[in-house]
Amino acid sequence: MVGEMLPLGTYIHLAATMSRPNALIYSLVRQFHNQNPQFTVSVAGIHSSAHSMTMAGIIKKAIIGFAGDNYPRPQPNALYSNILKGEPFEVELWSLLTLIQRLQAGAMRLPGFMTNSLLGSDMITDKLGKSVFVYPAPDSTEADPKKLAMVSPLNPDYTLIHAVIGDEDGNLVLTNPSGEGVWGAMAAVKGVIASCERIVPRGSIPAELISIPGTRVIALTEARFGAHPQSLRIMSLPHLEIFKDLSTYLDDYEFQIDANQAAAGEEKQKKRWMEEWVFTPKTHEDYLRYVGSQRLRKLSKFPDPLPLLPDQDPESVNDSEQMIILAARAIIEHVKRRGYTTLLAGIGAAHIACWTAARLLAKENIRVHVMTELGFYSMTPSMGDVFLFSQLHANGSQGLSDITQILGMLVPDKCLGVMGAAEIDWFGNVNSIATSKGKFIVGSGGANDIASTADCIIVAKAIRQRFVRKVNFITSNGDRVKEAVCQFGRFRRDKMEHLFEFTNWIAPPSDPEMEVEEAVLKFTNWFPPDEVPPKEEPKPTSEELTILRSLDPDRIYIEQFMVYRSLPGD
């Protein structure tokens, strides 16, 4: 179907709902892999199965917010090391929210969309006067100049999307949390090409469930498990016949890890993976047979949440665990002092720190709502599943929405952002895009959007090439970054023009005899404390460690050397 509908050279958008259109992506790759790269592709993030498009060489230009691996940890993938130099494709980098705002403008046929994001970031530099225009804010004065940015609309020719169900008229049902939601589909000029778990008779979908009207859909095909290896959540409406025998399925983590490793590997490893999962299966039905019915059934079964572990021995803590516990303490302190009502959890050690802090605050009857950028609100994580965007967490969330509501509406309102960083400098600027040698890291994701409108804490294991005096690229402006937490303490800054000061100290468990000045000079390019000695942090407690280890029983984020895969080229 995809090959028949899409001419070479067209502009395709891949809808970044929680359920990516992977069956359609594979079909696209099979059809065009032996031709010169011709397609412009926009997508919020390229990872796991979407690497197949890059390995097949079908992308001429990519408009993205992220490229790399997001499981088991967010990290660079060697496949994209040189995209800042135009290899293997030309790239246009955006933050997650501004990419969606451009689609919103395109969907509503507006000349642009006003945003709080991008200002103060190096991402804006090559876009000024082209796709980004800067204007004085309405409340700007000579004494207090303020600016707003307007981003230009995005109108793909076609959008590929995977829905829960569709009917014979093409009406589609999506389900929350929905990531980008309907915007990519509604912005498409020539229409939507969709797959879904089931095609149902005309008129059988209740009007209130229709997300995308059939007038936008020019082609629809049935593809069970069409989002695999990503997940899909079925609406909890068992009384409706249209949902009968359909069930939620979860992320196939093993498959995603294999795809990420193949993309980062040698050429023969790439070819082997592509042959096995993309080219040998000629149809989606063939692909599902290769995946195996037993594996698919397993993905449709919800595991029981793990119980809280027995009390853990605080003497066995490692550097990464100590860092996360210090970050949780910092979050708790800021919530109590400044009255934040929500936490925006960035993926990585940051979200484990948010989960830990929320549980500790709950013990004091203080409620803070943990949110994620793809649409989870007031999340209570399912114990044992450490992936931030797991559908298991939907069952423990008070609200489920989308990127626009979370990043655009809730983050600017009494929210504390908690994020990681590939680089952070002593003014709080964060880099997750370019190394000192011009190699690509991962992109902004939602980080720029969070730091643009919310006070922030950065959680990052200190190494000298990460805690730098000046970042190589400003992905997120540091004006609202209040604190940086690492494995041996906390650095704070009270005002935007101030440098970080080292205020809280505890010896790293890997070297308990280390002194304050030695730690700062060994692990950072920042200044050690000058006159006022830092406050001594108490050792992690059994309670803190028990909560942390119960949240991450497989020790994905709390291993001793929890760092980004080596930065490309460094």
mmCIF file of N, CA and C in Angstrom, residues 6 45 54 149 208 429 452 529:
data_model
loop_
_atom_site.group_PDB
_atom_site.id
_atom_site.type_symbol
_atom_site.label_atom_id
_atom_site.label_comp_id
_atom_site.label_asym_id
_atom_site.label_seq_id
_atom_site.Cartn_x
_atom_site.Cartn_y
_atom_site.Cartn_z
ATOM 1 N N LEU A 6 3.004 6.565 -2.234
ATOM 2 C CA LEU A 6 4.017 7.584 -1.983
ATOM 3 C C LEU A 6 5.003 7.697 -3.134
ATOM 4 N N GLY A 45 11.036 11.594 17.161
ATOM 5 C CA GLY A 45 12.246 10.884 17.540
ATOM 6 C C GLY A 45 12.484 9.666 16.674
ATOM 7 N N THR A 54 17.049 4.755 8.286
ATOM 8 C CA THR A 54 18.404 5.274 8.124
ATOM 9 C C THR A 54 19.321 4.194 7.557
ATOM 10 N N ALA A 149 9.133 33.870 20.233
ATOM 11 C CA ALA A 149 9.482 33.337 18.921
ATOM 12 C C ALA A 149 8.226 32.827 18.235
ATOM 13 N N GLU A 208 -17.987 10.114 19.859
ATOM 14 C CA GLU A 208 -17.078 10.737 20.824
ATOM 15 C C GLU A 208 -15.704 10.058 20.864
ATOM 16 N N ASN A 429 23.695 26.250 31.389
ATOM 17 C CA ASN A 429 23.346 25.858 30.021
ATOM 18 C C ASN A 429 23.580 24.363 29.830
ATOM 19 N N SER A 452 12.807 26.220 29.199
ATOM 20 C CA SER A 452 12.360 27.548 28.759
ATOM 21 C C SER A 452 11.277 28.124 29.648
ATOM 22 N N PRO A 529 34.732 24.916 46.415
ATOM 23 C CA PRO A 529 34.286 25.979 47.336
ATOM 24 C C PRO A 529 35.466 26.835 47.786
#
